[in-house]
Amino acid sequence: MTAPAPYLHFSGDALPALTFYRSVFGGELEVHTHGEFGLHGDRADWIAHGILTGPIDLFAADEANAATHPDPSGLLFSLLGYADPDTLRRWFDGLADGGVVIDPLSERDWGAFDGQVRDRFGITWLLGWEPADGVS
């Protein structure tokens, strides 16, 4: 069984968001437009279904009635222990580019490392790790 994967809804920004997330996490990106799915109209170039697969899987689409950016108030995506510390640091810095660091990635009193960042699309991420074998 795989972990749940976020499915984000945008109003015209799905492709820039998916492209940004691919630049941060890597992986393969597959997108299908409204036009390809036969959803004609003045937004045929909008994304009807986009899939990023790789170290982090996520989906996104454009919908006419969606906010420009998703409104995930009360929600954050946890990537605690999801990769090695160097990768998590790189992801944190990538997500912070154009976004806002809510809580810097740092060592906590209990010895773990974590931090929170809200990316340029308004999505909040929690990244961190527990030190193992002296790795910090």
Protein backbone atom coordinates (compact mmCIF):
# COMPACT_ATOMS: atom_id res chain seq x y z
CA MET A 1 0.00 0.00 0.00
CA THR A 2 1.27 3.46 -0.83
CA ALA A 3 0.86 6.59 1.26
CA PRO A 4 -1.88 9.08 0.43
CA ALA A 5 -0.85 11.53 -2.27
CA PRO A 6 -2.10 15.12 -2.26
CA TYR A 7 -4.36 16.21 -5.11
CA LEU A 8 -4.23 20.00 -5.41
CA HIS A 9 -6.81 22.09 -7.28
CA PHE A 10 -5.83 25.38 -8.89
CA SER A 11 -7.43 27.94 -11.15
CA GLY A 12 -4.80 28.21 -13.88
CA ASP A 13 -1.63 27.51 -11.85
CA ALA A 14 -1.52 23.70 -11.89
CA LEU A 15 1.26 23.51 -14.50
CA PRO A 16 3.53 26.08 -12.80
CA ALA A 17 2.92 24.34 -9.47
CA LEU A 18 3.69 20.86 -10.80
CA THR A 19 6.78 22.19 -12.57
CA PHE A 20 7.92 23.83 -9.32
CA TYR A 21 7.38 20.65 -7.31
CA ARG A 22 9.32 18.64 -9.90
CA SER A 23 12.20 21.14 -9.58
CA VAL A 24 12.19 20.62 -5.80
CA PHE A 25 11.56 16.87 -5.49
CA GLY A 26 12.59 15.49 -8.89
CA GLY A 27 10.54 12.77 -10.51
CA GLU A 28 8.54 12.38 -13.67
CA LEU A 29 5.75 14.76 -14.65
CA GLU A 30 2.78 13.81 -16.81
CA VAL A 31 0.09 16.36 -17.65
CA HIS A 32 -3.13 16.24 -19.64
CA THR A 33 -4.99 19.37 -20.66
CA HIS A 34 -8.70 20.08 -20.65
CA GLY A 35 -8.50 20.07 -24.46
CA GLU A 36 -6.98 16.57 -24.51
CA PHE A 37 -9.83 15.35 -22.31
CA GLY A 38 -12.45 16.96 -24.54
CA LEU A 39 -13.23 19.69 -22.02
CA HIS A 40 -13.38 22.49 -24.55
CA GLY A 41 -13.88 26.13 -23.91
CA ASP A 42 -11.64 29.08 -23.30
CA ARG A 43 -9.43 27.08 -20.93
CA ALA A 44 -8.42 24.17 -23.16
CA ASP A 45 -4.76 24.60 -22.13
CA TRP A 46 -5.50 24.24 -18.40
CA ILE A 47 -4.43 21.03 -16.72
CA ALA A 48 -7.24 18.50 -16.35
CA HIS A 49 -4.98 15.97 -14.62
CA GLY A 50 -1.31 16.24 -13.70
CA ILE A 51 0.79 13.60 -12.00
CA LEU A 52 4.21 13.96 -10.40
CA THR A 53 5.71 10.58 -9.53
CA GLY A 54 9.03 10.09 -7.83
CA PRO A 55 10.31 10.50 -4.30
CA ILE A 56 7.16 12.54 -3.62
CA ASP A 57 3.95 11.77 -5.49
CA LEU A 58 1.32 14.43 -5.98
CA PHE A 59 -1.47 15.35 -8.35
CA ALA A 60 -2.86 18.68 -9.50
CA ALA A 61 -5.55 20.03 -11.80
CA ASP A 62 -7.10 23.33 -12.82
CA GLU A 63 -10.77 23.94 -12.13
CA ALA A 64 -12.74 27.02 -13.06
CA ASN A 65 -14.37 27.25 -9.62
CA ALA A 66 -11.14 26.67 -7.66
CA ALA A 67 -9.16 29.40 -5.94
CA THR A 68 -6.01 30.53 -7.76
CA HIS A 69 -4.08 28.60 -5.12
CA PRO A 70 -5.45 25.81 -2.91
CA ASP A 71 -6.72 26.84 0.54
CA PRO A 72 -5.23 24.17 2.80
CA SER A 73 -5.86 25.98 6.10
CA GLY A 74 -5.44 23.58 8.99
CA LEU A 75 -3.46 21.13 6.85
CA LEU A 76 0.24 20.51 6.32
CA PHE A 77 2.12 17.80 4.51
CA SER A 78 4.59 15.91 6.70
CA LEU A 79 7.82 14.62 5.23
CA LEU A 80 9.30 13.58 8.58
CA GLY A 81 11.94 10.92 8.02
CA TYR A 82 10.95 10.65 4.38
CA ALA A 83 14.53 10.98 3.06
CA ASP A 84 18.09 11.40 4.27
CA PRO A 85 18.96 14.68 6.05
CA ASP A 86 20.80 16.21 3.07
CA THR A 87 17.82 15.58 0.78
CA LEU A 88 15.37 16.95 3.34
CA ARG A 89 17.50 20.10 3.74
CA ARG A 90 17.56 20.54 -0.05
CA TRP A 91 13.78 20.06 -0.27
CA PHE A 92 13.21 22.53 2.57
CA ASP A 93 15.34 25.17 0.83
CA GLY A 94 13.62 24.49 -2.50
CA LEU A 95 10.14 24.80 -1.01
CA ALA A 96 11.19 28.03 0.75
CA ASP A 97 12.23 29.63 -2.57
CA GLY A 98 9.47 32.17 -3.15
CA GLY A 99 7.68 30.96 -0.04
CA VAL A 100 7.84 31.65 3.68
CA VAL A 101 9.82 29.82 6.35
CA ILE A 102 7.38 29.40 9.24
CA ASP A 103 9.79 27.57 11.56
CA PRO A 104 13.45 27.21 10.52
CA LEU A 105 14.82 23.73 9.99
CA SER A 106 16.77 23.19 13.21
CA GLU A 107 17.57 20.81 16.02
CA ARG A 108 14.89 20.53 18.71
CA ASP A 109 15.37 20.06 22.44
CA TRP A 110 14.58 16.35 22.12
CA GLY A 111 17.32 15.85 19.49
CA ALA A 112 15.22 15.64 16.33
CA PHE A 113 15.50 18.11 13.45
CA ASP A 114 12.46 19.70 11.84
CA GLY A 115 11.05 22.86 10.34
CA GLN A 116 8.00 24.20 8.52
CA VAL A 117 7.77 26.12 5.29
CA ARG A 118 4.83 27.47 3.28
CA ASP A 119 5.71 27.28 -0.41
CA ARG A 120 4.89 29.86 -3.08
CA PHE A 121 1.57 28.12 -3.76
CA GLY A 122 0.40 28.33 -0.15
CA ILE A 123 1.07 24.71 0.78
CA THR A 124 2.63 24.12 4.22
CA TRP A 125 5.24 21.40 4.62
CA LEU A 126 6.84 19.89 7.74
CA LEU A 127 10.24 18.34 7.06
CA GLY A 128 12.60 16.67 9.49
CA TRP A 129 14.37 13.61 10.76
CA GLU A 130 15.58 11.82 13.85
CA PRO A 131 19.38 11.61 14.02
CA ALA A 132 20.63 8.09 13.48
CA ASP A 133 24.20 6.88 13.93
CA GLY A 134 25.47 10.40 14.59
CA VAL A 135 23.99 11.87 11.36
CA SER A 136 22.55 15.32 11.90
